[in-house]
Amino acid sequence: MKQSPQGWLKDLPGGNEPPPASRDRKMAHFCRKRKKTMEVQLMARQFSDKEAVTRNEPEDPSNRESGRAFTPLDVLVVGAGPTGLVMASELLRRGISCRLIDQKDGPSTTSRALGMQSRTLELFEQMGIITPILEHALKLWETYVYGPDGKLQMRMNWQALPQVPYPYQLVVAQAHSESVLREYLKEQGGQVEWQRELVELSQDEQEVTARVKSENGTTFEVIHARYVIGCDGAHSFVRKSQGISFEGSVMEADFWLADAQLKWERPQRHAYVWSHQEGLFSVMPLPFDQQWRLFAHIPRRSEAPEEVTLERFREVFTRRTGELGTVICKATWLSNFHIHQRMVTRYRQGRVFLAGDAAHIHSPTGGQGLNTGIQDAYNLAWKLALVLGKQGKESLLETYESERLPVAQSVLKATGAGTALQYAQHPVVKKVVSPLLSRLIQLPAIQRKIALASSELLINYRPSPLSHGREQRPPSGGKRWQKPVSLRKVQAGDRAPQATFLDASSQTPRTVFQLFQQGVIHLLLFTGLHVRISETVRTTALARLVCAQWHDLIVPHLVFAGKEQPSWLQWSGSLLLDVDHEVHSAYGMQAPALCLLRPDGYIGMISKRFDEYTLFEYLRTFFVTQRL
Ligand SMILES: Cc1cc2nc3c(=O)[nH]c(=O)nc-3n(C[C@H](O)[C@H](O)[C@H](O)COP(=O)(O)OP(=O)(O)OC[C@H]3O[C@@H](n4cnc5c(N)ncnc54)[C@H](O)[C@@H]3O)c2cc1C
């Protein structure tokens, strides 16, 4: 039976609002409980490892059948690339027992992905690892594009982003981001188990059973887990084992790549592209002294890929750039690869999920792959943790695919179009379309749009069932996926904007992004710009009710438009003093209103009216009520 908001307020238990200190104790207790399970699991694993090695033969495929004490692992993450590292760390951070295996001997040392987008940097800030990431990175200022005649055709300004915390594209070697992520994993109590290859995977309604080949290749371990997440890259075994197709195409061209030292006069903060009639040649700065990434498009000449040598690179470089005096030496990585555009039709099969390159691969144009994988992991981890912790309902897990699959679709579409134009060999495209586009791209408004689209700041989950409020549903007959063109006028499903406030308890300035470091759901209760006592009392009553029903899950904050707590305000929970109305303005609030922020930094629900009834309906759909 539905209760009216008045009914809830009548039921309000006096003094149910837990002071912040007791909340922290509860969270700590919850995490300790989950860590204990994890320790038991680890002990069980060490025991099974030892036995398998001693016997030096395949382990009994069923621990339970062999009568051994059995505690299933919560999550097995397969693949310790950037996606798997974020996934495992974010699960461990929330007290979920989790193992991360990888078939390789150890960490990769090659640079690979370089472009780190603004939105990923925001997530790194929320994870508390932005400082070490920035330590070995450089900000990309502009890309200079030269036409077939060698003349400067256009400049793309990557700093054309509006006022956001990281208004640029960062260049970071993937080897460095992975090493920062491994440190983060360690801080959460995890580690990568190298030389462990997943070779078999099956599931039933209760669990997933994984057979893993260990270091010497002669012993096997059988791991039982409640869920498995395939972060095992483009050739994903997890994906294949579940019969999930990976449809798409491959470009009819070879691409040569070299990381090398360049001795030339060009500043190491810009990228340079030559669109020569033979094919494109680009040079991107690496965040190490005189180190650059060279990239050459080689229209296919033969079936067998040609071997890439530094000598060949020098020839192509000189021919296409006309830079005769440049010395290219000391290559640290030479490679030859093809560009595939592929993605899965679903992200989940029962208890098995896919994330990162295992679910989508595309051209490196625009630097989106690693960023998209990290954001897949960030989207899934909190949902899975809540479901495993019996705080979230199954409906929450269903939103992973419905939110992330459309993102992959639009990334593939955008990078596919960009790549087709960049590498087009058709004379009309080369002679007419490309020069025209170059002129258009010079316009500041277009530059802003391109920079914003690459930044991934506009990614939103507006059509998701988890988004509630302000025109979140597309009008009938309208586009399925609404693309906002600016970061203003936020709606449910959008990135939660950054804003600064004064924390009343510590009297220190803090930001909304800092709230996300706690990894919980935040409920911002706005008093409105003109504070009215009766409305504010009603707001605090709602906050107490939320505390009573979702005490471990949701932290309510009163966003008070003023510079100090007035004496009439009976509220000892979190009080954000919105002295300059920055928070009200960033979230578009003037009157009393509420806004629910998901742990991954997106807006779950937004309501300009003070709508308690809808809030409780929403919460009950996705979260389990916990009474104190
Ligand atoms: C030249 C180049 C440039 C790029 N530039 C950019 C860029 O600028 N920006 C960007 O965002 N992206 C870029 N990318 C893409 C980016 O590198 C990938 O999207 C990213 O590495 C995907 O991460 P992942 O963790 O999903 O997969 P991966 O990094 O592929 O990691 C998968 C891991 O799974 C392990 N594994 C596989 N099978 C098994 C198994 N059976 N058992 C156990 N372990 C297994 C593998 O050993 C591997 O460590 C670039 C890629 C290339 C090649």
PDB file of N, CA and C and ligand atoms in Angstrom, residues 77-85 101-106 108 111-117 120 169-170 172 174 178 193-199 212 230-238 257 284 293 295 333 335 337 355-374 376 456, ligand 1:
ATOM      1  N   VAL A  77      37.699 -10.846 -11.429  1.00  0.00           N
ATOM      2  CA  VAL A  77      37.911  -9.921 -12.541  1.00  0.00           C
ATOM      3  C   VAL A  77      39.012 -10.510 -13.413  1.00  0.00           C
ATOM      4  N   VAL A  78      38.738 -10.655 -14.705  1.00  0.00           N
ATOM      5  CA  VAL A  78      39.719 -11.247 -15.621  1.00  0.00           C
ATOM      6  C   VAL A  78      40.315 -10.139 -16.479  1.00  0.00           C
ATOM      7  N   GLY A  79      41.632  -9.933 -16.338  1.00  0.00           N
ATOM      8  CA  GLY A  79      42.316  -8.913 -17.138  1.00  0.00           C
ATOM      9  C   GLY A  79      42.694  -7.710 -16.302  1.00  0.00           C
ATOM     10  N   ALA A  80      44.027  -7.458 -16.216  1.00  0.00           N
ATOM     11  CA  ALA A  80      44.506  -6.349 -15.376  1.00  0.00           C
ATOM     12  C   ALA A  80      44.986  -5.180 -16.215  1.00  0.00           C
ATOM     13  N   GLY A  81      44.249  -4.857 -17.277  1.00  0.00           N
ATOM     14  CA  GLY A  81      44.473  -3.604 -18.004  1.00  0.00           C
ATOM     15  C   GLY A  81      43.787  -2.500 -17.199  1.00  0.00           C
ATOM     16  N   PRO A  82      43.674  -1.294 -17.766  1.00  0.00           N
ATOM     17  CA  PRO A  82      43.053  -0.200 -17.009  1.00  0.00           C
ATOM     18  C   PRO A  82      41.628  -0.507 -16.551  1.00  0.00           C
ATOM     19  N   THR A  83      40.855  -1.206 -17.387  1.00  0.00           N
ATOM     20  CA  THR A  83      39.458  -1.491 -17.013  1.00  0.00           C
ATOM     21  C   THR A  83      39.396  -2.424 -15.805  1.00  0.00           C
ATOM     22  N   GLY A  84      40.163  -3.519 -15.869  1.00  0.00           N
ATOM     23  CA  GLY A  84      40.151  -4.491 -14.772  1.00  0.00           C
ATOM     24  C   GLY A  84      40.699  -3.898 -13.485  1.00  0.00           C
ATOM     25  N   LEU A  85      41.712  -3.042 -13.607  1.00  0.00           N
ATOM     26  CA  LEU A  85      42.302  -2.442 -12.401  1.00  0.00           C
ATOM     27  C   LEU A  85      41.294  -1.537 -11.696  1.00  0.00           C
ATOM     28  N   ILE A 101      42.939 -11.474 -12.052  1.00  0.00           N
ATOM     29  CA  ILE A 101      43.962 -12.326 -12.668  1.00  0.00           C
ATOM     30  C   ILE A 101      44.327 -11.796 -14.053  1.00  0.00           C
ATOM     31  N   ASP A 102      45.564 -12.083 -14.471  1.00  0.00           N
ATOM     32  CA  ASP A 102      45.980 -11.703 -15.823  1.00  0.00           C
ATOM     33  C   ASP A 102      46.951 -12.752 -16.348  1.00  0.00           C
ATOM     34  N   GLN A 103      46.823 -13.049 -17.628  1.00  0.00           N
ATOM     35  CA  GLN A 103      47.646 -14.106 -18.222  1.00  0.00           C
ATOM     36  C   GLN A 103      49.094 -13.683 -18.464  1.00  0.00           C
ATOM     37  N   LYS A 104      49.344 -12.363 -18.454  1.00  0.00           N
ATOM     38  CA  LYS A 104      50.698 -11.894 -18.769  1.00  0.00           C
ATOM     39  C   LYS A 104      51.665 -12.187 -17.615  1.00  0.00           C
ATOM     40  N   ASP A 105      52.987 -12.069 -17.928  1.00  0.00           N
ATOM     41  CA  ASP A 105      54.000 -12.307 -16.887  1.00  0.00           C
ATOM     42  C   ASP A 105      54.067 -11.155 -15.892  1.00  0.00           C
ATOM     43  N   GLY A 106      53.699  -9.963 -16.350  1.00  0.00           N
ATOM     44  CA  GLY A 106      53.780  -8.781 -15.480  1.00  0.00           C
ATOM     45  C   GLY A 106      53.263  -7.572 -16.234  1.00  0.00           C
ATOM     46  N   SER A 108      52.672  -4.262 -18.508  1.00  0.00           N
ATOM     47  CA  SER A 108      53.173  -3.826 -19.823  1.00  0.00           C
ATOM     48  C   SER A 108      54.031  -2.588 -19.631  1.00  0.00           C
ATOM     49  N   SER A 111      53.930   2.407 -24.166  1.00  0.00           N
ATOM     50  CA  SER A 111      53.082   3.564 -23.828  1.00  0.00           C
ATOM     51  C   SER A 111      51.607   3.334 -24.170  1.00  0.00           C
ATOM     52  N   ARG A 112      51.293   2.728 -25.291  1.00  0.00           N
ATOM     53  CA  ARG A 112      49.924   2.519 -25.822  1.00  0.00           C
ATOM     54  C   ARG A 112      49.042   3.767 -25.708  1.00  0.00           C
ATOM     55  N   ALA A 113      47.895   3.688 -25.015  1.00  0.00           N
ATOM     56  CA  ALA A 113      46.980   4.841 -25.007  1.00  0.00           C
ATOM     57  C   ALA A 113      47.669   6.065 -24.411  1.00  0.00           C
ATOM     58  N   LEU A 114      47.442   7.211 -25.047  1.00  0.00           N
ATOM     59  CA  LEU A 114      48.047   8.455 -24.547  1.00  0.00           C
ATOM     60  C   LEU A 114      47.002   9.474 -24.111  1.00  0.00           C
ATOM     61  N   GLY A 115      45.904   9.562 -24.858  1.00  0.00           N
ATOM     62  CA  GLY A 115      44.922  10.628 -24.611  1.00  0.00           C
ATOM     63  C   GLY A 115      44.030  10.325 -23.421  1.00  0.00           C
ATOM     64  N   MET A 116      44.141  11.152 -22.387  1.00  0.00           N
ATOM     65  CA  MET A 116      43.301  10.974 -21.197  1.00  0.00           C
ATOM     66  C   MET A 116      42.312  12.144 -21.170  1.00  0.00           C
ATOM     67  N   GLN A 117      41.030  11.809 -21.171  1.00  0.00           N
ATOM     68  CA  GLN A 117      40.009  12.848 -21.330  1.00  0.00           C
ATOM     69  C   GLN A 117      39.600  13.481 -20.001  1.00  0.00           C
ATOM     70  N   THR A 120      37.565  11.464 -17.478  1.00  0.00           N
ATOM     71  CA  THR A 120      38.324  10.431 -16.766  1.00  0.00           C
ATOM     72  C   THR A 120      39.155  11.075 -15.657  1.00  0.00           C
ATOM     73  N   GLN A 169      43.035  18.189 -22.798  1.00  0.00           N
ATOM     74  CA  GLN A 169      43.273  16.763 -22.999  1.00  0.00           C
ATOM     75  C   GLN A 169      44.679  16.480 -22.466  1.00  0.00           C
ATOM     76  N   LEU A 170      44.791  15.433 -21.671  1.00  0.00           N
ATOM     77  CA  LEU A 170      46.080  15.126 -21.057  1.00  0.00           C
ATOM     78  C   LEU A 170      46.762  14.007 -21.836  1.00  0.00           C
ATOM     79  N   VAL A 172      49.139  10.987 -21.247  1.00  0.00           N
ATOM     80  CA  VAL A 172      49.736  10.119 -20.216  1.00  0.00           C
ATOM     81  C   VAL A 172      49.977   8.762 -20.859  1.00  0.00           C
ATOM     82  N   GLN A 174      49.988   4.894 -21.142  1.00  0.00           N
ATOM     83  CA  GLN A 174      49.132   3.890 -20.484  1.00  0.00           C
ATOM     84  C   GLN A 174      49.914   3.119 -19.420  1.00  0.00           C
ATOM     85  N   GLU A 178      48.461   2.747 -15.708  1.00  0.00           N
ATOM     86  CA  GLU A 178      48.261   1.416 -15.121  1.00  0.00           C
ATOM     87  C   GLU A 178      49.059   1.265 -13.828  1.00  0.00           C
ATOM     88  N   GLU A 193      47.181 -10.910  -9.876  1.00  0.00           N
ATOM     89  CA  GLU A 193      47.763 -12.251  -9.911  1.00  0.00           C
ATOM     90  C   GLU A 193      48.188 -12.512 -11.350  1.00  0.00           C
ATOM     91  N   TRP A 194      49.480 -12.299 -11.622  1.00  0.00           N
ATOM     92  CA  TRP A 194      50.008 -12.477 -12.979  1.00  0.00           C
ATOM     93  C   TRP A 194      50.131 -13.961 -13.309  1.00  0.00           C
ATOM     94  N   GLN A 195      50.320 -14.236 -14.575  1.00  0.00           N
ATOM     95  CA  GLN A 195      50.507 -15.604 -15.086  1.00  0.00           C
ATOM     96  C   GLN A 195      49.352 -16.522 -14.695  1.00  0.00           C
ATOM     97  N   ARG A 196      48.177 -15.981 -14.763  1.00  0.00           N
ATOM     98  CA  ARG A 196      46.986 -16.803 -14.510  1.00  0.00           C
ATOM     99  C   ARG A 196      46.009 -16.574 -15.647  1.00  0.00           C
ATOM    100  N   GLU A 197      45.861 -17.609 -16.442  1.00  0.00           N
ATOM    101  CA  GLU A 197      45.035 -17.467 -17.644  1.00  0.00           C
ATOM    102  C   GLU A 197      43.712 -18.205 -17.483  1.00  0.00           C
ATOM    103  N   LEU A 198      42.644 -17.502 -17.753  1.00  0.00           N
ATOM    104  CA  LEU A 198      41.323 -18.134 -17.707  1.00  0.00           C
ATOM    105  C   LEU A 198      41.187 -19.029 -18.931  1.00  0.00           C
ATOM    106  N   VAL A 199      40.872 -20.324 -18.704  1.00  0.00           N
ATOM    107  CA  VAL A 199      40.775 -21.230 -19.851  1.00  0.00           C
ATOM    108  C   VAL A 199      39.398 -21.880 -19.985  1.00  0.00           C
ATOM    109  N   VAL A 212      41.417 -21.821 -14.169  1.00  0.00           N
ATOM    110  CA  VAL A 212      42.515 -20.892 -14.424  1.00  0.00           C
ATOM    111  C   VAL A 212      43.833 -21.648 -14.465  1.00  0.00           C
ATOM    112  N   GLY A 230      34.584  -9.805 -17.346  1.00  0.00           N
ATOM    113  CA  GLY A 230      35.582  -9.952 -18.408  1.00  0.00           C
ATOM    114  C   GLY A 230      36.109  -8.595 -18.815  1.00  0.00           C
ATOM    115  N   CYS A 231      37.320  -8.283 -18.322  1.00  0.00           N
ATOM    116  CA  CYS A 231      38.009  -7.047 -18.729  1.00  0.00           C
ATOM    117  C   CYS A 231      39.234  -7.504 -19.499  1.00  0.00           C
ATOM    118  N   ASP A 232      39.058  -8.565 -20.299  1.00  0.00           N
ATOM    119  CA  ASP A 232      40.206  -9.244 -20.893  1.00  0.00           C
ATOM    120  C   ASP A 232      40.459  -8.843 -22.341  1.00  0.00           C
ATOM    121  N   GLY A 233      40.122  -7.612 -22.672  1.00  0.00           N
ATOM    122  CA  GLY A 233      40.574  -7.024 -23.925  1.00  0.00           C
ATOM    123  C   GLY A 233      39.872  -7.528 -25.175  1.00  0.00           C
ATOM    124  N   ALA A 234      40.401  -7.067 -26.317  1.00  0.00           N
ATOM    125  CA  ALA A 234      39.748  -7.283 -27.606  1.00  0.00           C
ATOM    126  C   ALA A 234      39.507  -8.760 -27.929  1.00  0.00           C
ATOM    127  N   HIS A 235      40.434  -9.637 -27.517  1.00  0.00           N
ATOM    128  CA  HIS A 235      40.279 -11.060 -27.861  1.00  0.00           C
ATOM    129  C   HIS A 235      39.590 -11.828 -26.739  1.00  0.00           C
ATOM    130  N   SER A 236      38.880 -11.135 -25.912  1.00  0.00           N
ATOM    131  CA  SER A 236      38.242 -11.664 -24.699  1.00  0.00           C
ATOM    132  C   SER A 236      37.799 -13.136 -24.745  1.00  0.00           C
ATOM    133  N   PHE A 237      38.407 -13.920 -23.873  1.00  0.00           N
ATOM    134  CA  PHE A 237      37.978 -15.312 -23.725  1.00  0.00           C
ATOM    135  C   PHE A 237      36.600 -15.347 -23.056  1.00  0.00           C
ATOM    136  N   VAL A 238      36.407 -14.441 -22.106  1.00  0.00           N
ATOM    137  CA  VAL A 238      35.130 -14.404 -21.370  1.00  0.00           C
ATOM    138  C   VAL A 238      33.979 -14.194 -22.358  1.00  0.00           C
ATOM    139  N   LEU A 257      53.504   2.356 -36.105  1.00  0.00           N
ATOM    140  CA  LEU A 257      53.624   3.165 -34.895  1.00  0.00           C
ATOM    141  C   LEU A 257      55.053   3.088 -34.361  1.00  0.00           C
ATOM    142  N   MET A 284      52.840  12.864 -32.133  1.00  0.00           N
ATOM    143  CA  MET A 284      52.177  13.257 -30.877  1.00  0.00           C
ATOM    144  C   MET A 284      53.234  13.314 -29.775  1.00  0.00           C
ATOM    145  N   ARG A 293      55.429  10.123 -30.241  1.00  0.00           N
ATOM    146  CA  ARG A 293      54.752   8.986 -30.870  1.00  0.00           C
ATOM    147  C   ARG A 293      54.549   9.303 -32.348  1.00  0.00           C
ATOM    148  N   PHE A 295      53.074   8.068 -36.063  1.00  0.00           N
ATOM    149  CA  PHE A 295      51.958   7.231 -36.483  1.00  0.00           C
ATOM    150  C   PHE A 295      51.780   7.421 -37.984  1.00  0.00           C
ATOM    151  N   TRP A 333      59.526   1.607 -28.964  1.00  0.00           N
ATOM    152  CA  TRP A 333      58.420   0.721 -29.345  1.00  0.00           C
ATOM    153  C   TRP A 333      58.144   0.887 -30.834  1.00  0.00           C
ATOM    154  N   SER A 335      55.642  -0.830 -33.879  1.00  0.00           N
ATOM    155  CA  SER A 335      54.529  -1.757 -34.022  1.00  0.00           C
ATOM    156  C   SER A 335      53.780  -1.521 -35.327  1.00  0.00           C
ATOM    157  N   PHE A 337      49.787  -2.315 -36.822  1.00  0.00           N
ATOM    158  CA  PHE A 337      48.482  -2.884 -36.459  1.00  0.00           C
ATOM    159  C   PHE A 337      47.369  -2.456 -37.400  1.00  0.00           C
ATOM    160  N   ALA A 355      33.424  -5.607 -19.915  1.00  0.00           N
ATOM    161  CA  ALA A 355      33.727  -4.171 -19.811  1.00  0.00           C
ATOM    162  C   ALA A 355      34.998  -3.871 -20.592  1.00  0.00           C
ATOM    163  N   GLY A 356      35.125  -2.634 -21.039  1.00  0.00           N
ATOM    164  CA  GLY A 356      36.338  -2.191 -21.738  1.00  0.00           C
ATOM    165  C   GLY A 356      36.441  -2.776 -23.137  1.00  0.00           C
ATOM    166  N   ASP A 357      37.697  -3.004 -23.581  1.00  0.00           N
ATOM    167  CA  ASP A 357      37.925  -3.512 -24.941  1.00  0.00           C
ATOM    168  C   ASP A 357      37.263  -4.870 -25.173  1.00  0.00           C
ATOM    169  N   ALA A 358      36.954  -5.585 -24.139  1.00  0.00           N
ATOM    170  CA  ALA A 358      36.251  -6.862 -24.310  1.00  0.00           C
ATOM    171  C   ALA A 358      34.869  -6.614 -24.912  1.00  0.00           C
ATOM    172  N   ALA A 359      34.349  -5.401 -24.738  1.00  0.00           N
ATOM    173  CA  ALA A 359      32.998  -5.087 -25.220  1.00  0.00           C
ATOM    174  C   ALA A 359      32.994  -4.171 -26.436  1.00  0.00           C
ATOM    175  N   HIS A 360      34.077  -3.413 -26.629  1.00  0.00           N
ATOM    176  CA  HIS A 360      34.089  -2.458 -27.755  1.00  0.00           C
ATOM    177  C   HIS A 360      35.518  -2.108 -28.143  1.00  0.00           C
ATOM    178  N   ILE A 361      35.805  -2.126 -29.435  1.00  0.00           N
ATOM    179  CA  ILE A 361      37.114  -1.645 -29.908  1.00  0.00           C
ATOM    180  C   ILE A 361      36.890  -0.758 -31.124  1.00  0.00           C
ATOM    181  N   HIS A 362      37.786   0.191 -31.312  1.00  0.00           N
ATOM    182  CA  HIS A 362      37.614   1.153 -32.404  1.00  0.00           C
ATOM    183  C   HIS A 362      38.934   1.836 -32.679  1.00  0.00           C
ATOM    184  N   SER A 363      38.900   2.780 -33.591  1.00  0.00           N
ATOM    185  CA  SER A 363      40.110   3.495 -33.979  1.00  0.00           C
ATOM    186  C   SER A 363      40.643   4.339 -32.813  1.00  0.00           C
ATOM    187  N   PRO A 364      41.979   4.484 -32.714  1.00  0.00           N
ATOM    188  CA  PRO A 364      42.509   5.343 -31.644  1.00  0.00           C
ATOM    189  C   PRO A 364      42.240   6.835 -31.882  1.00  0.00           C
ATOM    190  N   THR A 365      41.677   7.191 -33.044  1.00  0.00           N
ATOM    191  CA  THR A 365      41.347   8.595 -33.327  1.00  0.00           C
ATOM    192  C   THR A 365      40.472   9.156 -32.211  1.00  0.00           C
ATOM    193  N   GLY A 366      40.894  10.259 -31.641  1.00  0.00           N
ATOM    194  CA  GLY A 366      40.088  10.893 -30.591  1.00  0.00           C
ATOM    195  C   GLY A 366      40.409  10.373 -29.197  1.00  0.00           C
ATOM    196  N   GLY A 367      41.222   9.312 -29.088  1.00  0.00           N
ATOM    197  CA  GLY A 367      41.659   8.819 -27.777  1.00  0.00           C
ATOM    198  C   GLY A 367      40.513   8.494 -26.830  1.00  0.00           C
ATOM    199  N   GLN A 368      39.684   7.503 -27.199  1.00  0.00           N
ATOM    200  CA  GLN A 368      38.502   7.223 -26.375  1.00  0.00           C
ATOM    201  C   GLN A 368      38.511   5.839 -25.704  1.00  0.00           C
ATOM    202  N   GLY A 369      39.288   4.878 -26.234  1.00  0.00           N
ATOM    203  CA  GLY A 369      39.157   3.474 -25.816  1.00  0.00           C
ATOM    204  C   GLY A 369      39.387   3.236 -24.337  1.00  0.00           C
ATOM    205  N   LEU A 370      40.546   3.631 -23.857  1.00  0.00           N
ATOM    206  CA  LEU A 370      40.877   3.416 -22.448  1.00  0.00           C
ATOM    207  C   LEU A 370      39.901   4.186 -21.552  1.00  0.00           C
ATOM    208  N   ASN A 371      39.581   5.404 -21.982  1.00  0.00           N
ATOM    209  CA  ASN A 371      38.657   6.241 -21.207  1.00  0.00           C
ATOM    210  C   ASN A 371      37.283   5.578 -21.080  1.00  0.00           C
ATOM    211  N   THR A 372      36.817   5.005 -22.196  1.00  0.00           N
ATOM    212  CA  THR A 372      35.491   4.371 -22.174  1.00  0.00           C
ATOM    213  C   THR A 372      35.507   3.130 -21.279  1.00  0.00           C
ATOM    214  N   GLY A 373      36.610   2.376 -21.331  1.00  0.00           N
ATOM    215  CA  GLY A 373      36.723   1.170 -20.496  1.00  0.00           C
ATOM    216  C   GLY A 373      36.707   1.520 -19.014  1.00  0.00           C
ATOM    217  N   ILE A 374      37.452   2.545 -18.648  1.00  0.00           N
ATOM    218  CA  ILE A 374      37.508   2.958 -17.239  1.00  0.00           C
ATOM    219  C   ILE A 374      36.111   3.374 -16.769  1.00  0.00           C
ATOM    220  N   ASP A 376      33.256   2.334 -18.022  1.00  0.00           N
ATOM    221  CA  ASP A 376      32.422   1.121 -17.890  1.00  0.00           C
ATOM    222  C   ASP A 376      32.581   0.579 -16.468  1.00  0.00           C
ATOM    223  N   GLU A 456      34.398  13.686 -23.185  1.00  0.00           N
ATOM    224  CA  GLU A 456      33.476  12.726 -22.561  1.00  0.00           C
ATOM    225  C   GLU A 456      32.674  13.343 -21.413  1.00  0.00           C
TER     226      GLU A 456
HETATM  227  C1  LIG B   1      48.378   2.458 -30.402  1.00  0.00           C
HETATM  228  C2  LIG B   1      47.207   2.634 -29.507  1.00  0.00           C
HETATM  229  C3  LIG B   1      46.858   3.902 -29.101  1.00  0.00           C
HETATM  230  C4  LIG B   1      45.768   4.088 -28.282  1.00  0.00           C
HETATM  231  N1  LIG B   1      45.459   5.345 -27.883  1.00  0.00           N
HETATM  232  C5  LIG B   1      44.439   5.541 -27.035  1.00  0.00           C
HETATM  233  C6  LIG B   1      44.197   6.826 -26.489  1.00  0.00           C
HETATM  234  O1  LIG B   1      44.888   7.791 -26.793  1.00  0.00           O
HETATM  235  N2  LIG B   1      43.171   6.965 -25.600  1.00  0.00           N
HETATM  236  C7  LIG B   1      42.388   5.912 -25.250  1.00  0.00           C
HETATM  237  O2  LIG B   1      41.452   6.113 -24.464  1.00  0.00           O
HETATM  238  N3  LIG B   1      42.615   4.675 -25.728  1.00  0.00           N
HETATM  239  C8  LIG B   1      43.621   4.454 -26.607  1.00  0.00           C
HETATM  240  N4  LIG B   1      43.901   3.196 -27.041  1.00  0.00           N
HETATM  241  C9  LIG B   1      43.061   2.073 -26.613  1.00  0.00           C
HETATM  242  C10 LIG B   1      43.456   1.531 -25.238  1.00  0.00           C
HETATM  243  O3  LIG B   1      44.791   1.119 -25.226  1.00  0.00           O
HETATM  244  C11 LIG B   1      42.541   0.368 -24.891  1.00  0.00           C
HETATM  245  O4  LIG B   1      41.210   0.777 -25.086  1.00  0.00           O
HETATM  246  C12 LIG B   1      42.729  -0.087 -23.439  1.00  0.00           C
HETATM  247  O5  LIG B   1      43.964  -0.703 -23.239  1.00  0.00           O
HETATM  248  C13 LIG B   1      41.637  -1.087 -23.055  1.00  0.00           C
HETATM  249  O6  LIG B   1      41.827  -1.492 -21.740  1.00  0.00           O
HETATM  250  P1  LIG B   1      41.222  -2.863 -21.198  1.00  0.00           P
HETATM  251  O7  LIG B   1      41.643  -2.946 -19.784  1.00  0.00           O
HETATM  252  O8  LIG B   1      39.778  -2.922 -21.512  1.00  0.00           O
HETATM  253  O9  LIG B   1      41.919  -4.003 -22.069  1.00  0.00           O
HETATM  254  P2  LIG B   1      43.468  -4.362 -22.208  1.00  0.00           P
HETATM  255  O10 LIG B   1      44.314  -3.180 -21.938  1.00  0.00           O
HETATM  256  O11 LIG B   1      43.599  -5.038 -23.513  1.00  0.00           O
HETATM  257  O12 LIG B   1      43.721  -5.406 -21.034  1.00  0.00           O
HETATM  258  C14 LIG B   1      43.230  -6.725 -21.110  1.00  0.00           C
HETATM  259  C15 LIG B   1      44.050  -7.617 -20.188  1.00  0.00           C
HETATM  260  O13 LIG B   1      43.424  -8.905 -20.124  1.00  0.00           O
HETATM  261  C16 LIG B   1      44.427  -9.901 -20.099  1.00  0.00           C
HETATM  262  N5  LIG B   1      43.834 -11.168 -20.591  1.00  0.00           N
HETATM  263  C17 LIG B   1      43.370 -11.437 -21.829  1.00  0.00           C
HETATM  264  N6  LIG B   1      42.876 -12.689 -21.894  1.00  0.00           N
HETATM  265  C18 LIG B   1      43.037 -13.241 -20.663  1.00  0.00           C
HETATM  266  C19 LIG B   1      42.729 -14.516 -20.095  1.00  0.00           C
HETATM  267  N7  LIG B   1      42.145 -15.489 -20.808  1.00  0.00           N
HETATM  268  N8  LIG B   1      43.047 -14.742 -18.796  1.00  0.00           N
HETATM  269  C20 LIG B   1      43.634 -13.769 -18.049  1.00  0.00           C
HETATM  270  N9  LIG B   1      43.952 -12.546 -18.545  1.00  0.00           N
HETATM  271  C21 LIG B   1      43.647 -12.275 -19.827  1.00  0.00           C
HETATM  272  C22 LIG B   1      45.507  -9.351 -21.006  1.00  0.00           C
HETATM  273  O14 LIG B   1      46.765  -9.935 -20.718  1.00  0.00           O
HETATM  274  C23 LIG B   1      45.467  -7.860 -20.689  1.00  0.00           C
HETATM  275  O15 LIG B   1      46.388  -7.499 -19.688  1.00  0.00           O
HETATM  276  C24 LIG B   1      44.998   2.979 -27.873  1.00  0.00           C
HETATM  277  C25 LIG B   1      45.353   1.695 -28.272  1.00  0.00           C
HETATM  278  C26 LIG B   1      46.443   1.523 -29.077  1.00  0.00           C
HETATM  279  C27 LIG B   1      46.832   0.134 -29.490  1.00  0.00           C
END
